[in-house]
mmCIF file of C-alpha atoms in Angstrom:
data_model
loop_
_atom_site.group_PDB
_atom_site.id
_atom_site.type_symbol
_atom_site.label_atom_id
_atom_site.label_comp_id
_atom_site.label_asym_id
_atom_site.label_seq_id
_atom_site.Cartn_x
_atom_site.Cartn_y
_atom_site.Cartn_z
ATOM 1 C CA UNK A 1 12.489 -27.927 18.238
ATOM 2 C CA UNK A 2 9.576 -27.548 15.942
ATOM 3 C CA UNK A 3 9.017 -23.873 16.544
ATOM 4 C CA UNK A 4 12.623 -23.372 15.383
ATOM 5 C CA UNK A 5 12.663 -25.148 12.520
ATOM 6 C CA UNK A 6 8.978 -23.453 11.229
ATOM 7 C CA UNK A 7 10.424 -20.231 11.821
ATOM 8 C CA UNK A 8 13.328 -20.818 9.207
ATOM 9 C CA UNK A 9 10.839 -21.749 6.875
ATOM 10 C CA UNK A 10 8.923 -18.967 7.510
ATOM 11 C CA UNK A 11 12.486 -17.014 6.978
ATOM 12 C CA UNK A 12 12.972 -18.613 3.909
ATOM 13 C CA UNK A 13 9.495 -18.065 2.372
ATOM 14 C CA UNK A 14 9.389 -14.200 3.132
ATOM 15 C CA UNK A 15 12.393 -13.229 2.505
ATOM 16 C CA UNK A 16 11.932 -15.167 -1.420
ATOM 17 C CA UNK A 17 8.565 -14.304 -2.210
ATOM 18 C CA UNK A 18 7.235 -11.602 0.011
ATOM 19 C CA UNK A 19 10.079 -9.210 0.024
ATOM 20 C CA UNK A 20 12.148 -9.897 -2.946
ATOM 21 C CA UNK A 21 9.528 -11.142 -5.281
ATOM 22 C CA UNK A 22 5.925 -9.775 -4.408
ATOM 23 C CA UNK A 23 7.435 -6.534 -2.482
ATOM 24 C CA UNK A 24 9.066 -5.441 -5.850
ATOM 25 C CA UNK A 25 6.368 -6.363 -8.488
ATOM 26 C CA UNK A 26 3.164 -4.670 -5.760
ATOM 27 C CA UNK A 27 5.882 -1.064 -5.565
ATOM 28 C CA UNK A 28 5.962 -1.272 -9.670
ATOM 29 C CA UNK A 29 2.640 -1.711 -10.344
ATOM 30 C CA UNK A 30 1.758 0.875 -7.581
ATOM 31 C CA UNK A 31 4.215 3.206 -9.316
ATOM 32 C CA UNK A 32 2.917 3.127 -12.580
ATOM 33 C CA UNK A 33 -0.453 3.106 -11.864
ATOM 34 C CA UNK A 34 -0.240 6.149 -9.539
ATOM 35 C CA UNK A 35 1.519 7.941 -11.805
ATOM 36 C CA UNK A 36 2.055 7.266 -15.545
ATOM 37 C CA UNK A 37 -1.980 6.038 -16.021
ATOM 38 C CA UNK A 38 -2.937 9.590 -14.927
ATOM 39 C CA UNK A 39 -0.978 10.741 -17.970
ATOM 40 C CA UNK A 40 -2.673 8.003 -20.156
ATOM 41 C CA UNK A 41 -6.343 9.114 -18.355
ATOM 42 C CA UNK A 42 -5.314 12.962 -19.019
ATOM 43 C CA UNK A 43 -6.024 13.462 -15.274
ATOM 44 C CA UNK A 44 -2.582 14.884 -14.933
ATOM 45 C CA UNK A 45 -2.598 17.314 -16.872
ATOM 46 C CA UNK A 46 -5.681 18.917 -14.859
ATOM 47 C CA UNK A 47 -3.587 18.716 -11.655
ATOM 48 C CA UNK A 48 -0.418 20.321 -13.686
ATOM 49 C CA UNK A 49 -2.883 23.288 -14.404
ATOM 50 C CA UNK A 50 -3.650 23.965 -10.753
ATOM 51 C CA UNK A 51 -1.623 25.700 -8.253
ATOM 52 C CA UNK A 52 -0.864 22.408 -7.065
ATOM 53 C CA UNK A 53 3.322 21.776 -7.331
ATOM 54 C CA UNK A 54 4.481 18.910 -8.789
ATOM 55 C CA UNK A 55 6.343 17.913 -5.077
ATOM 56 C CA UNK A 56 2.458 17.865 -3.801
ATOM 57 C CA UNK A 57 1.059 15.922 -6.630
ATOM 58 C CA UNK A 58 4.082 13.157 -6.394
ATOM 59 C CA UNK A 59 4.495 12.997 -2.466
ATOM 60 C CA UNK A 60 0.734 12.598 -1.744
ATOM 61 C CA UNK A 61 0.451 9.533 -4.408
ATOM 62 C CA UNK A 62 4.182 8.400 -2.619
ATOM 63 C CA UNK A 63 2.838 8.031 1.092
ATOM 64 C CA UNK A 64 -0.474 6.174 -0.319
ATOM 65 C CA UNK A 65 1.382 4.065 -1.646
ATOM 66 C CA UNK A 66 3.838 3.120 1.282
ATOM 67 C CA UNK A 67 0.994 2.834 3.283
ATOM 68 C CA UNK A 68 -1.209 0.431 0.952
ATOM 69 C CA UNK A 69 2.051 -1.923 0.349
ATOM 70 C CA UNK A 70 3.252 -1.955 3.383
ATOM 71 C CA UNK A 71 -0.165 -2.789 4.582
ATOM 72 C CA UNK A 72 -0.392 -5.801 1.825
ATOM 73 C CA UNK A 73 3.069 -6.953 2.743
ATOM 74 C CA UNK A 74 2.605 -6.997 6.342
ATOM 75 C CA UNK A 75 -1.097 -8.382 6.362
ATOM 76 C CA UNK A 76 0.754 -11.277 4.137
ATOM 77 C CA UNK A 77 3.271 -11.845 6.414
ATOM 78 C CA UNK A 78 1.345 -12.232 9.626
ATOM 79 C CA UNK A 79 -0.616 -14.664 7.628
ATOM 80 C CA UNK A 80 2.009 -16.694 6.632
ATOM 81 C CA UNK A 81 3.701 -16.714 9.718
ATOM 82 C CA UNK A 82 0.492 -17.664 11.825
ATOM 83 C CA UNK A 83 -0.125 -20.445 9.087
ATOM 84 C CA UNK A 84 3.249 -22.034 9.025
ATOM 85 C CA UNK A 85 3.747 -21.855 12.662
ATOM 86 C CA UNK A 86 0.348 -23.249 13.453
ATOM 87 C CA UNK A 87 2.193 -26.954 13.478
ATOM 88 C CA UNK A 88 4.131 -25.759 16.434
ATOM 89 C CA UNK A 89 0.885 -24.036 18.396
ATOM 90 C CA UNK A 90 -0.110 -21.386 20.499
ATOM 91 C CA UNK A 91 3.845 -21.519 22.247
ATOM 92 C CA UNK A 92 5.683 -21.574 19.281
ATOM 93 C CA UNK A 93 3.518 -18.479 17.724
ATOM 94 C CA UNK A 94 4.040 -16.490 20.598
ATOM 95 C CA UNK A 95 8.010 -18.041 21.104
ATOM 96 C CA UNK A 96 8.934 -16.603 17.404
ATOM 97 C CA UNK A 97 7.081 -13.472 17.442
ATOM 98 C CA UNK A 98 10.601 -11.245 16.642
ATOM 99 C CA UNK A 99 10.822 -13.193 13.615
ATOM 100 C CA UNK A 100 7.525 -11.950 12.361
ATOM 101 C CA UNK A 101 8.606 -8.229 13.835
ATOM 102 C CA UNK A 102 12.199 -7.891 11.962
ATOM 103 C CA UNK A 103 9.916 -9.225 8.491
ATOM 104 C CA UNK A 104 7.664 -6.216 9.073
ATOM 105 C CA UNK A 105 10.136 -3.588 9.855
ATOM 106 C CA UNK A 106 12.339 -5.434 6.858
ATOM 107 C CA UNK A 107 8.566 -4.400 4.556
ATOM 108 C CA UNK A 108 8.257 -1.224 5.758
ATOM 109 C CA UNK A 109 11.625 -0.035 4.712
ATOM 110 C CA UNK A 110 11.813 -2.194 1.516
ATOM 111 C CA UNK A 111 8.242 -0.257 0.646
ATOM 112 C CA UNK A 112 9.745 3.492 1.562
ATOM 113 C CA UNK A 113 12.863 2.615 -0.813
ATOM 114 C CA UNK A 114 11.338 0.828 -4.130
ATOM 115 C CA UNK A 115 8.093 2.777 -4.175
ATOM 116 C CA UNK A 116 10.083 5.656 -4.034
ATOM 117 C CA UNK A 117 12.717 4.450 -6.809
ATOM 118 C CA UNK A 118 10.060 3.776 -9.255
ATOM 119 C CA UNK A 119 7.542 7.000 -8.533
ATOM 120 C CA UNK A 120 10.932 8.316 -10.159
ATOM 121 C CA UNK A 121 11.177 6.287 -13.127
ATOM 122 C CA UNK A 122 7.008 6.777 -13.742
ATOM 123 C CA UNK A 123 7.884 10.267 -13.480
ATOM 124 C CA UNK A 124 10.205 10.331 -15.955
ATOM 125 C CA UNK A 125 9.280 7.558 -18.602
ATOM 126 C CA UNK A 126 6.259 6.805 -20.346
ATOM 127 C CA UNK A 127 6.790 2.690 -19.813
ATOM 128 C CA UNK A 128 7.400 2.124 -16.369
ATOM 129 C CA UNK A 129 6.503 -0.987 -16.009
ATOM 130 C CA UNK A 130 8.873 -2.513 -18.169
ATOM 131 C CA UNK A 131 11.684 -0.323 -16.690
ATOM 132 C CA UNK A 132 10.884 -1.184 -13.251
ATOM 133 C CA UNK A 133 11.562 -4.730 -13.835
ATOM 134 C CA UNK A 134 14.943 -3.928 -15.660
ATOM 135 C CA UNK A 135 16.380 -1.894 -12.998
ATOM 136 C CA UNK A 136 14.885 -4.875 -11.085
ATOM 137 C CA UNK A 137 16.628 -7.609 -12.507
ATOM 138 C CA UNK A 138 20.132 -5.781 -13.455
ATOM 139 C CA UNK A 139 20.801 -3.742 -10.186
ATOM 140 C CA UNK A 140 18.392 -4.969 -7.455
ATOM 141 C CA UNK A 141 19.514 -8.564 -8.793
ATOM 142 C CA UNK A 142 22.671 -8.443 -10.549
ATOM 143 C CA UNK A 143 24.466 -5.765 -9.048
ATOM 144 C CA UNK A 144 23.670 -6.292 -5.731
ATOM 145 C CA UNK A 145 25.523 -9.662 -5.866
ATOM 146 C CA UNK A 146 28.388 -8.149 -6.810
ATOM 147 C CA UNK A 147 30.918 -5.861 -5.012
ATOM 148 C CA UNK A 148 29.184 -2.668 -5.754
ATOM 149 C CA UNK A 149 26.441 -4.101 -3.793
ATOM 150 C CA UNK A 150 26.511 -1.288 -1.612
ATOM 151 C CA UNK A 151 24.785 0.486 -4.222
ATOM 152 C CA UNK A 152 21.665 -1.384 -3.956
ATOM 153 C CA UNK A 153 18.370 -1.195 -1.927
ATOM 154 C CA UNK A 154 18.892 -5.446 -1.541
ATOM 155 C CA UNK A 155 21.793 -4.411 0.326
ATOM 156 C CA UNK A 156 20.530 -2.326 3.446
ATOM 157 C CA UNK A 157 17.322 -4.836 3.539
ATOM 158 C CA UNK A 158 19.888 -7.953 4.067
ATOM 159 C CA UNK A 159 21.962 -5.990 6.392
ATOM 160 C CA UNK A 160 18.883 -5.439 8.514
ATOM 161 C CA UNK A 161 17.919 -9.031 8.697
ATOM 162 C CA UNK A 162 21.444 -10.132 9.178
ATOM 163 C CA UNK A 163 21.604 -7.804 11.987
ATOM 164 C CA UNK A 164 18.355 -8.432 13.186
ATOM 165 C CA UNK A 165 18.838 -12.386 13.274
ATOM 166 C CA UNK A 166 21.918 -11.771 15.361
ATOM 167 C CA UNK A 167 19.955 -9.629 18.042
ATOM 168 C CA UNK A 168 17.674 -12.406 18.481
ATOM 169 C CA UNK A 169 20.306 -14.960 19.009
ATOM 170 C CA UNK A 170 20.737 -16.657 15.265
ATOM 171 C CA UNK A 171 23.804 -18.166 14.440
ATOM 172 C CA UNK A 172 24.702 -16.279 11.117
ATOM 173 C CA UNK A 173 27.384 -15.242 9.072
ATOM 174 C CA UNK A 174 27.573 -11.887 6.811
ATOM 175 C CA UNK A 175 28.422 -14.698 4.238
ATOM 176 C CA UNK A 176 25.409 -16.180 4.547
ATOM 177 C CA UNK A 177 23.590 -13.003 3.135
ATOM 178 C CA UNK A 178 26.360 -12.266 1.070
ATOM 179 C CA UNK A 179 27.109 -8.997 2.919
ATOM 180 C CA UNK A 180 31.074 -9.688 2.050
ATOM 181 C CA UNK A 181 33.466 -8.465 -0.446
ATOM 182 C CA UNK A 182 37.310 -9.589 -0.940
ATOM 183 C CA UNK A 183 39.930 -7.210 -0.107
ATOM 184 C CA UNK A 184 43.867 -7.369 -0.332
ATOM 185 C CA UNK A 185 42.709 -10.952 -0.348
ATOM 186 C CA UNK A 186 40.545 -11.356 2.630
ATOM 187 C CA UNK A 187 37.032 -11.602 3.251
ATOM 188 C CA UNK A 188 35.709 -8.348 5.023
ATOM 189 C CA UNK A 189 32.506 -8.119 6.343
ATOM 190 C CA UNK A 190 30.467 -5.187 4.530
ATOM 191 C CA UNK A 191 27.267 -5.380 6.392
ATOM 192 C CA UNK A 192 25.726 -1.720 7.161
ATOM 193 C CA UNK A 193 24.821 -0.720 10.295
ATOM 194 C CA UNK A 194 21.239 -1.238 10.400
ATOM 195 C CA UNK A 195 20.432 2.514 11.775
ATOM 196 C CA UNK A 196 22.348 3.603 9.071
ATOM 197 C CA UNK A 197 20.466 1.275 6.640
ATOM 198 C CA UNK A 198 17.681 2.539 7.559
ATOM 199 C CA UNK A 199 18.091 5.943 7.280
ATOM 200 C CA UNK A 200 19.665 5.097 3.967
ATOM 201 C CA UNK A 201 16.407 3.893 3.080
ATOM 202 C CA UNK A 202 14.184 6.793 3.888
ATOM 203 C CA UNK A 203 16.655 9.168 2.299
ATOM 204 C CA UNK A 204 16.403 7.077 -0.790
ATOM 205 C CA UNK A 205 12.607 7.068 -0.745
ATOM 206 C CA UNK A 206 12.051 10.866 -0.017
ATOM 207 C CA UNK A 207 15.290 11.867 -2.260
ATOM 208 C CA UNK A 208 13.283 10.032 -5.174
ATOM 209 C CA UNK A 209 10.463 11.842 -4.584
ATOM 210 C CA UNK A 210 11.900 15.092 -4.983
ATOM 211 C CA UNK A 211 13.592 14.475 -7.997
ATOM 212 C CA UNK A 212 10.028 12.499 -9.331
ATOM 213 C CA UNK A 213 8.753 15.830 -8.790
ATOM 214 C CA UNK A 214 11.148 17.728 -10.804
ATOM 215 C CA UNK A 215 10.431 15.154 -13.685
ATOM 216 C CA UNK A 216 6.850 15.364 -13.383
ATOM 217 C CA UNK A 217 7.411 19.177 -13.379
ATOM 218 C CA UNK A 218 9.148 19.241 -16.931
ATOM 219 C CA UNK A 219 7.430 16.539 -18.370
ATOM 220 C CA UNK A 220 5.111 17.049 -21.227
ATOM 221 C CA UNK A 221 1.863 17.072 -21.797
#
């Protein structure tokens, strides 16, 4: 059918550039800006002078920023997915509307994990930016293909697609989202439950913060 082939391109296209590609550069440039630039503006080290604690300062400039990329990411999403399946009409919008759901709940918890990741790393060092897309690239990237992936934010977001795409009746394989590793010579399936991913997820975003704010506390002026 046309609605189900549109909706694998749909797949295809958010799960490469909205979630893995734009996701990651709009939480590091969020990050950095929220952060860091108030050291370069000085406006920082007003708020450090006022009985304001560090958690405050960090946690405040944390849940903006979850709610402004999630916001983006969603927004782009829904626009995608009304575009693409527009050659399928009014039934086949409506017909594939879980699709569109598990990308936004896939968004919201991709934007609660790497915002709070790299809040940590613009606490801590004064080039963000450029460390953001390293721990991009080696761990998010590298790593996560490996089997340590387990380690890795890409992890828990493919475990919740994989999961979700089952719910809705998919025909897919752990191995196609490599959520496998080889043991004693067999192929086990590694996916995490995706309550547990997802709680993984928010513990990972508001552990982050926590220790952001302990950096931001001892950092210099």
């Amino acid at each position: 059918l046309m609605h189900e082939n549109l909706r694998e391109l749909f797949l295809s296209f958010s799960s490469i550039f909205i979630i893995k590609f734009i996701g990651v550069l709009i939480a590091i440039m969020f990050s950095s800006e929220m952060i860091n630039e108030e050291f370069n503006r000085k406006t920082m080290q007003i708020l450090r002078t006022t009985p304001i604690m560090p958690l405050e300062i960090i946690f405040y400039r944390y849940l903006t920023g979850v709610i402004c990329m999630f916001s983006i990411l969603a927004s782009s999403s829904i626009i995608m997915y009304v575009i693409l399946m527009l050659g399928s009409g009014i039934h086949g919008i409506i017909e594939e509307l879980n699709v569109l759901w598990l990308v936004i709940k896939i968004v919201l918890f991709e934007s609660v994990a790497y915002l709070g990741i790299f809040c940590l790393i613009s606490a801590y060092f004064e080039r963000p930016f450029l460390l953001g897309i390293v721990y991009w690239i080696i761990w998010e990237m590298i790593v996560s293909g490996t089997q340590y992936q387990q380690i890795t934010v890409s992890h828990y977001l493919e475990s919740i697609l994989f999961d979700g795409l089952k719910d809705i009746g998919w025909s897919v394989t752990a191995e196609d989202y490599g959520l496998t590793k080889i043991v004693n010579n067999e192929v086990v399936n590694i996916a995490t439950e995706p309550i547990t991913a997802m709680l993984v997820m928010i513990g990972i975003g508001l552990g982050t913060v926590v220790w952001g704010a302990r950096g931001l506390g001892n950092r210099q002026f």
